[in-house]
Amino acid sequence: MTTSNPTDDRRTDEPTTDDRDPLFARIPRRDFVKAGAAVGAMSSLAGCTGLLDTDETPSGADVDGSVPPGEHDDYYAFLSGGHSGDVRVYGVPSMRQLMRIPVFNIESARGYGFDDETRAMLEESGGYTWGDVHHPRPSQTDNTYDGEWLFVNDKANGRMARIDLEYFETDAIVDLPNQQGTHGACALMPDTRLVFGVGEFRVPMPNDGRDLDDPGAYGSVLSAIDPDPFNHQWDVKVDCNLDNGDSGKDGTWFFTTSYNTEEGVTESEMTSADTDYVVAFNVPAIEDAVEAGEYEEVNGVPVVDGTEDSPLNRNSEPLVRYVDVPTNPHGVSVTPDGRYAIASGKLDPTCTIIEIDRLDEVDDPNDAVVGRVNVGNGPLHTAYDDRGHAYTTLFVDSQVVKWDIEAAVEAEMGSEDPVIEKHDVHYSPGHLIAAESYTGDPQGDWLIVLNKLSKDRFLPVGPVFPENDQLFYIGDDEAGMQLVKDTPAYPEPHDASIVRADRLEPASVYDPDDLELEFISASDEDNFVERDGDRVHVEMYNTRNHFGFSDIAVSEGDEVTIRTTNIEQEEDILHSLAIPQYDVNVKTAPQETREVTFTADKPGVYWIYCAYFCSALHLEMRSRLLVEPAD
Ligand code: K7E
Ligand code: CUA
Ligand code: CA
């Protein structure tokens, strides 16, 4: 076992061309040397570890992660926003933040939660103004990211959401009525046939006032959602709690951890047992039970009994298998080859390796445990490269540990021998994610470590600190993990997914056929103001530098609906329809139609304006809302 430090030996040989490293392939060698020197100089000031020495010739893998102005990154990274309720899109390796996608929050710059459609979506899923997004997991086809969707959880309110990766916008939210905190989130692999929300908080079922102080009667569920349309299919109920989740690669098993098999309600109760579980759900067997009507309906959802004493678990094909692991595990993730599910110990310094195929064969599920490696203190999450290595965050030790998966299966239980390297991170890491780590084909070059604390790493900004997302290059096993950059993050990312850029095909303008509302052209027939009693309906286009009407006259108390289309064909020319003092700001990208409804309850003149700086005459892009007093 080695611990890297700034005086690590560096390779001095010629760069090796690695096809897998697109950055290296693109940048001429001379620029590599320059970039390396700059980083080396900085590193001596900042006291960073794992960077190359200035006066040595960098190896091919000494990548500084810079992307020149005007050039594009090789990967998208989707970072969860935690209790900000959004998802952030970064480029990797630059770590430039490219966009934010509001999900459970409202966001005026994208008009999200301001137009009638997104407002209704948020309202129908509970009407909350926030959520707690932890796990952004992209859809896959044949165990490869297919660029179609990204699924995220809401730990605060028991919901899951779907983000459309053509438009980079949330297009569906489903409320999971039998789940209070939806924590883990992941699709069923290889082809995203189902999406799972993992229920963390044990509650009475239904949670309608019964069993208030009878924790023994509480339970959790794993919820299955059809990805398209995004609707809830069934739940399977367990007695313990459920935490993180990941899918096997062949459509059979879905794994979660449970840290509260004690069914406790206090910290000391939840940590009193020596062991907890990895809970393995046999998805086809559960579907058969649903099909056969072997469920109870709770809140309109079929709930299959997967508890330990369930008769359904005493069949030759149990629905749910419970594997003992050391107390209070946290992350669980399946290796790229689909062979093992690896659970990180959290309170125990080990990762436990479960051989997935054995779950079908053994009578005692504990016989599927084939390895347990001692990695260090506070192991939380494990990611993978393409060369048989696992990388586990150590929350307590503030390190990432790299270890050899097959060596850990060979080694004695509890051995440290499979550990290859440990690298300091800053500080207290939660998740880490390597490029396409949770697919069948990880890229093996970049790793992001999401550190909960940044402490001294950035200029102070008051008592709320940014987090620190650290980028590592992991493509050179000889050089070891190389820390490339620190990136401050607004609170607070938990997990991320890194997707090769060429797997996505984002739209640059809307296709009006993809939208529910009809396109409003500049022709006179399309633009009108219609009154029906005290309801006023306006349809008008918008473009540089005007709206379809320069005045809209209504009466105090009218319910006003304005539908508007941005008729621009040119990408990147956005307009919004903002109404001061009416809390209205609806953004329209090119060819996009949106609608907003409000009550004109304040008489007076209100300047409708465009809040996107769209042209030299942007300030003149205006219309008047004239609200006539009632009497
Ligand atoms: Cu460890 Cu919600 Cu995946 Cu936070 S979770 S770190
Ligand atoms: Cu349109 Cu500013
Ligand atoms: Ca426990």
Tab-separated table of N, CA and C in Angstrom, residues 218-316:
chain	number	residue	atom	x	y	z
A	218	TYR	N	-43.387	-0.032	10.877
A	218	TYR	CA	-42.961	0.771	9.719
A	218	TYR	C	-42.267	-0.131	8.688
A	219	GLY	N	-42.139	0.384	7.496
A	219	GLY	CA	-41.387	-0.344	6.474
A	219	GLY	C	-40.917	0.597	5.381
A	220	SER	N	-40.163	0.049	4.445
A	220	SER	CA	-39.719	0.820	3.279
A	220	SER	C	-40.087	0.043	2.025
A	221	VAL	N	-40.089	0.746	0.917
A	221	VAL	CA	-40.354	0.060	-0.348
A	221	VAL	C	-39.314	0.435	-1.399
A	222	LEU	N	-39.107	-0.511	-2.300
A	222	LEU	CA	-38.438	-0.229	-3.564
A	222	LEU	C	-39.552	-0.005	-4.569
A	223	SER	N	-39.502	1.129	-5.289
A	223	SER	CA	-40.561	1.468	-6.246
A	223	SER	C	-40.065	1.311	-7.668
A	224	ALA	N	-40.886	0.659	-8.489
A	224	ALA	CA	-40.537	0.469	-9.903
A	224	ALA	C	-41.388	1.383	-10.760
A	225	ILE	N	-40.729	2.055	-11.705
A	225	ILE	CA	-41.373	3.040	-12.569
A	225	ILE	C	-41.110	2.643	-14.019
A	226	ASP	N	-42.137	2.720	-14.841
A	226	ASP	CA	-41.945	2.517	-16.275
A	226	ASP	C	-41.289	3.787	-16.824
A	227	PRO	N	-40.157	3.680	-17.523
A	227	PRO	CA	-39.475	4.908	-17.952
A	227	PRO	C	-40.298	5.758	-18.933
A	228	ASP	N	-41.195	5.120	-19.707
A	228	ASP	CA	-41.951	5.875	-20.701
A	228	ASP	C	-43.297	5.212	-20.978
A	229	PRO	N	-44.410	5.761	-20.555
A	229	PRO	CA	-44.529	7.017	-19.821
A	229	PRO	C	-44.000	6.823	-18.408
A	230	PHE	N	-43.699	7.922	-17.787
A	230	PHE	CA	-43.019	7.843	-16.494
A	230	PHE	C	-44.051	7.589	-15.407
A	231	ASN	N	-44.508	6.337	-15.293
A	231	ASN	CA	-45.517	6.067	-14.262
A	231	ASN	C	-45.161	4.880	-13.372
A	232	HIS	N	-45.710	4.929	-12.192
A	232	HIS	CA	-45.391	4.015	-11.101
A	232	HIS	C	-46.025	2.655	-11.383
A	233	GLN	N	-45.251	1.590	-11.314
A	233	GLN	CA	-45.760	0.260	-11.609
A	233	GLN	C	-46.100	-0.540	-10.354
A	234	TRP	N	-45.148	-0.675	-9.480
A	234	TRP	CA	-45.359	-1.474	-8.278
A	234	TRP	C	-44.308	-1.129	-7.228
A	235	ASP	N	-44.578	-1.562	-5.998
A	235	ASP	CA	-43.619	-1.440	-4.903
A	235	ASP	C	-43.343	-2.832	-4.353
A	236	VAL	N	-42.185	-3.012	-3.784
A	236	VAL	CA	-41.943	-4.207	-2.987
A	236	VAL	C	-41.483	-3.756	-1.610
A	237	LYS	N	-42.126	-4.340	-0.607
A	237	LYS	CA	-41.984	-3.845	0.754
A	237	LYS	C	-40.981	-4.677	1.545
A	238	VAL	N	-40.171	-3.997	2.354
A	238	VAL	CA	-39.249	-4.681	3.262
A	238	VAL	C	-39.405	-4.076	4.657
A	239	ASP	N	-38.907	-4.794	5.675
A	239	ASP	CA	-38.995	-4.286	7.052
A	239	ASP	C	-37.903	-3.262	7.360
A	240	CYS	N	-36.708	-3.525	6.818
A	240	CYS	CA	-35.562	-2.666	7.123
A	240	CYS	C	-35.659	-1.379	6.299
A	241	ASN	N	-34.682	-0.514	6.429
A	241	ASN	CA	-34.682	0.646	5.536
A	241	ASN	C	-33.857	0.302	4.295
A	242	LEU	N	-33.891	1.178	3.311
A	242	LEU	CA	-33.103	0.985	2.094
A	242	LEU	C	-32.328	2.274	1.851
A	243	ASP	N	-31.144	2.157	1.246
A	243	ASP	CA	-30.287	3.346	1.141
A	243	ASP	C	-29.900	3.578	-0.316
A	244	ASN	N	-28.696	3.202	-0.704
A	244	ASN	CA	-28.286	3.359	-2.092
A	244	ASN	C	-28.695	2.146	-2.913
A	245	GLY	N	-28.702	2.299	-4.246
A	245	GLY	CA	-29.074	1.183	-5.101
A	245	GLY	C	-28.294	1.163	-6.405
A	246	ASP	N	-28.133	-0.041	-6.949
A	246	ASP	CA	-27.543	-0.183	-8.280
A	246	ASP	C	-28.072	-1.467	-8.897
A	247	SER	N	-28.057	-1.506	-10.216
A	247	SER	CA	-28.626	-2.635	-10.942
A	247	SER	C	-27.539	-3.608	-11.378
A	248	GLY	N	-27.872	-4.897	-11.388
A	248	GLY	CA	-27.040	-5.868	-12.092
A	248	GLY	C	-27.100	-5.588	-13.583
A	249	LYS	N	-26.328	-6.307	-14.356
A	249	LYS	CA	-26.220	-5.986	-15.785
A	249	LYS	C	-27.109	-6.843	-16.679
A	250	ASP	N	-27.797	-7.844	-16.112
A	250	ASP	CA	-28.546	-8.753	-16.989
A	250	ASP	C	-30.047	-8.761	-16.725
A	251	GLY	N	-30.551	-7.731	-16.087
A	251	GLY	CA	-31.995	-7.593	-15.942
A	251	GLY	C	-32.609	-8.414	-14.827
A	252	THR	N	-31.812	-9.075	-13.995
A	252	THR	CA	-32.370	-9.895	-12.927
A	252	THR	C	-32.357	-9.189	-11.582
A	253	TRP	N	-31.178	-8.842	-11.104
A	253	TRP	CA	-31.044	-8.370	-9.728
A	253	TRP	C	-30.897	-6.870	-9.630
A	254	PHE	N	-31.532	-6.315	-8.600
A	254	PHE	CA	-31.308	-4.923	-8.229
A	254	PHE	C	-30.862	-4.926	-6.772
A	255	PHE	N	-29.810	-4.197	-6.481
A	255	PHE	CA	-29.198	-4.235	-5.150
A	255	PHE	C	-29.405	-2.919	-4.415
A	256	THR	N	-29.675	-3.024	-3.130
A	256	THR	CA	-29.650	-1.833	-2.290
A	256	THR	C	-28.918	-2.192	-1.003
A	257	THR	N	-28.469	-1.153	-0.310
A	257	THR	CA	-27.955	-1.374	1.044
A	257	THR	C	-29.057	-1.051	2.042
A	258	SER	N	-28.893	-1.568	3.263
A	258	SER	CA	-29.773	-1.189	4.365
A	258	SER	C	-28.906	-0.995	5.599
A	259	TYR	N	-29.010	0.182	6.212
A	259	TYR	CA	-28.219	0.407	7.432
A	259	TYR	C	-29.063	0.306	8.684
A	260	ASN	N	-30.366	0.135	8.495
A	260	ASN	CA	-31.230	0.091	9.679
A	260	ASN	C	-32.038	-1.204	9.709
A	261	THR	N	-31.339	-2.320	9.770
A	261	THR	CA	-32.030	-3.596	9.926
A	261	THR	C	-32.545	-3.742	11.347
A	262	GLU	N	-32.012	-2.891	12.239
A	262	GLU	CA	-32.477	-2.905	13.636
A	262	GLU	C	-33.900	-2.364	13.736
A	263	GLU	N	-34.357	-1.665	12.683
A	263	GLU	CA	-35.644	-0.988	12.677
A	263	GLU	C	-35.720	0.046	13.804
A	264	GLY	N	-34.588	0.685	14.051
A	264	GLY	CA	-34.489	1.678	15.120
A	264	GLY	C	-34.966	3.041	14.661
A	265	VAL	N	-35.155	3.941	15.630
A	265	VAL	CA	-35.508	5.317	15.286
A	265	VAL	C	-34.465	6.315	15.766
A	266	THR	N	-33.497	5.869	16.556
A	266	THR	CA	-32.438	6.771	16.990
A	266	THR	C	-31.119	6.268	16.412
A	267	GLU	N	-30.143	7.173	16.412
A	267	GLU	CA	-28.835	6.797	15.890
A	267	GLU	C	-28.285	5.582	16.618
A	268	SER	N	-28.418	5.565	17.949
A	268	SER	CA	-27.823	4.433	18.672
A	268	SER	C	-28.555	3.136	18.365
A	269	GLU	N	-29.862	3.222	18.166
A	269	GLU	CA	-30.580	2.007	17.779
A	269	GLU	C	-30.170	1.543	16.377
A	270	MET	N	-30.000	2.507	15.491
A	270	MET	CA	-29.687	2.136	14.097
A	270	MET	C	-28.272	1.580	13.937
A	271	THR	N	-27.451	1.775	14.963
A	271	THR	CA	-26.072	1.281	14.870
A	271	THR	C	-25.799	0.179	15.879
A	272	SER	N	-26.856	-0.409	16.435
A	272	SER	CA	-26.635	-1.358	17.533
A	272	SER	C	-26.261	-2.760	17.063
A	273	ALA	N	-26.672	-3.150	15.867
A	273	ALA	CA	-26.369	-4.517	15.416
A	273	ALA	C	-24.968	-4.586	14.805
A	274	ASP	N	-24.405	-5.773	14.785
A	274	ASP	CA	-23.078	-5.946	14.191
A	274	ASP	C	-23.134	-6.006	12.675
A	275	THR	N	-24.285	-6.413	12.182
A	275	THR	CA	-24.405	-6.526	10.729
A	275	THR	C	-25.693	-5.874	10.255
A	276	ASP	N	-25.682	-5.465	8.995
A	276	ASP	CA	-26.887	-5.008	8.299
A	276	ASP	C	-26.943	-5.775	6.986
A	277	TYR	N	-27.648	-5.208	5.992
A	277	TYR	CA	-27.879	-5.992	4.782
A	277	TYR	C	-27.445	-5.288	3.507
A	278	VAL	N	-27.080	-6.113	2.557
A	278	VAL	CA	-27.310	-5.777	1.150
A	278	VAL	C	-28.582	-6.519	0.785
A	279	VAL	N	-29.560	-5.798	0.273
A	279	VAL	CA	-30.836	-6.397	-0.094
A	279	VAL	C	-30.840	-6.574	-1.612
A	280	ALA	N	-31.040	-7.825	-2.037
A	280	ALA	CA	-31.014	-8.127	-3.478
A	280	ALA	C	-32.425	-8.469	-3.927
A	281	PHE	N	-32.935	-7.678	-4.869
A	281	PHE	CA	-34.301	-7.852	-5.373
A	281	PHE	C	-34.255	-8.604	-6.696
A	282	ASN	N	-34.957	-9.719	-6.756
A	282	ASN	CA	-35.062	-10.478	-8.010
A	282	ASN	C	-36.236	-9.892	-8.811
A	283	VAL	N	-35.919	-9.031	-9.749
A	283	VAL	CA	-36.952	-8.235	-10.420
A	283	VAL	C	-37.942	-9.097	-11.208
A	284	PRO	N	-37.488	-10.049	-12.039
A	284	PRO	CA	-38.480	-10.873	-12.752
A	284	PRO	C	-39.391	-11.640	-11.794
A	285	ALA	N	-38.846	-12.127	-10.679
A	285	ALA	CA	-39.681	-12.865	-9.716
A	285	ALA	C	-40.725	-11.941	-9.089
A	286	ILE	N	-40.339	-10.697	-8.819
A	286	ILE	CA	-41.300	-9.732	-8.260
A	286	ILE	C	-42.386	-9.422	-9.297
A	287	GLU	N	-41.977	-9.269	-10.546
A	287	GLU	CA	-42.961	-9.001	-11.604
A	287	GLU	C	-43.942	-10.161	-11.756
A	288	ASP	N	-43.447	-11.392	-11.606
A	288	ASP	CA	-44.341	-12.550	-11.663
A	288	ASP	C	-45.369	-12.488	-10.537
A	289	ALA	N	-44.922	-12.080	-9.354
A	289	ALA	CA	-45.841	-11.974	-8.214
A	289	ALA	C	-46.908	-10.912	-8.488
A	290	VAL	N	-46.497	-9.795	-9.071
A	290	VAL	CA	-47.466	-8.741	-9.411
A	290	VAL	C	-48.463	-9.280	-10.435
A	291	GLU	N	-47.926	-9.946	-11.426
A	291	GLU	CA	-48.740	-10.531	-12.494
A	291	GLU	C	-49.762	-11.506	-11.928
A	292	ALA	N	-49.330	-12.299	-10.930
A	292	ALA	CA	-50.199	-13.316	-10.331
A	292	ALA	C	-51.146	-12.722	-9.289
A	293	GLY	N	-51.122	-11.403	-9.117
A	293	GLY	CA	-52.022	-10.748	-8.175
A	293	GLY	C	-51.626	-10.936	-6.719
A	294	GLU	N	-50.381	-11.320	-6.482
A	294	GLU	CA	-49.941	-11.549	-5.104
A	294	GLU	C	-49.437	-10.244	-4.484
A	295	TYR	N	-50.356	-9.304	-4.316
A	295	TYR	CA	-49.987	-8.023	-3.722
A	295	TYR	C	-51.178	-7.443	-2.989
A	296	GLU	N	-50.855	-6.402	-2.228
A	296	GLU	CA	-51.875	-5.640	-1.523
A	296	GLU	C	-51.811	-4.251	-2.151
A	297	GLU	N	-52.952	-3.588	-2.291
A	297	GLU	CA	-52.877	-2.256	-2.877
A	297	GLU	C	-52.803	-1.210	-1.773
A	298	VAL	N	-51.783	-0.365	-1.816
A	298	VAL	CA	-51.647	0.720	-0.847
A	298	VAL	C	-51.486	2.020	-1.624
A	299	ASN	N	-52.351	2.986	-1.328
A	299	ASN	CA	-52.356	4.252	-2.070
A	299	ASN	C	-52.431	4.022	-3.576
A	300	GLY	N	-53.199	3.002	-3.960
A	300	GLY	CA	-53.399	2.747	-5.378
A	300	GLY	C	-52.242	2.040	-6.074
A	301	VAL	N	-51.245	1.625	-5.317
A	301	VAL	CA	-50.067	0.992	-5.920
A	301	VAL	C	-50.001	-0.466	-5.460
A	302	PRO	N	-49.771	-1.422	-6.364
A	302	PRO	CA	-49.576	-2.804	-5.938
A	302	PRO	C	-48.287	-2.930	-5.114
A	303	VAL	N	-48.433	-3.431	-3.879
A	303	VAL	CA	-47.265	-3.588	-3.011
A	303	VAL	C	-47.063	-5.077	-2.731
A	304	VAL	N	-45.953	-5.593	-3.193
A	304	VAL	CA	-45.617	-7.005	-3.010
A	304	VAL	C	-44.856	-7.148	-1.697
A	305	ASP	N	-45.147	-8.207	-0.957
A	305	ASP	CA	-44.499	-8.413	0.345
A	305	ASP	C	-43.134	-9.072	0.158
A	306	GLY	N	-42.094	-8.295	0.354
A	306	GLY	CA	-40.740	-8.831	0.229
A	306	GLY	C	-40.042	-8.936	1.573
A	307	THR	N	-40.811	-8.808	2.658
A	307	THR	CA	-40.196	-8.873	3.989
A	307	THR	C	-39.596	-10.258	4.224
A	308	GLU	N	-38.725	-10.342	5.210
A	308	GLU	CA	-38.001	-11.598	5.432
A	308	GLU	C	-38.922	-12.785	5.690
A	309	ASP	N	-40.049	-12.522	6.359
A	309	ASP	CA	-40.952	-13.632	6.681
A	309	ASP	C	-42.000	-13.878	5.605
A	310	SER	N	-41.943	-13.125	4.521
A	310	SER	CA	-42.962	-13.276	3.483
A	310	SER	C	-42.950	-14.685	2.908
A	311	PRO	N	-44.153	-15.280	2.739
A	311	PRO	CA	-44.212	-16.590	2.089
A	311	PRO	C	-43.576	-16.559	0.694
A	312	LEU	N	-43.611	-15.374	0.043
A	312	LEU	CA	-43.043	-15.263	-1.302
A	312	LEU	C	-41.525	-15.425	-1.303
A	313	ASN	N	-40.938	-15.280	-0.110
A	313	ASN	CA	-39.487	-15.455	-0.022
A	313	ASN	C	-39.098	-16.875	0.363
A	314	ARG	N	-40.085	-17.735	0.571
A	314	ARG	CA	-39.758	-19.114	0.927
A	314	ARG	C	-39.886	-20.053	-0.271
A	315	ASN	N	-40.193	-19.476	-1.441
A	315	ASN	CA	-40.242	-20.289	-2.665
A	315	ASN	C	-38.842	-20.743	-3.066
A	316	SER	N	-38.803	-21.545	-4.119
A	316	SER	CA	-37.493	-21.906	-4.674
A	316	SER	C	-36.831	-20.669	-5.275
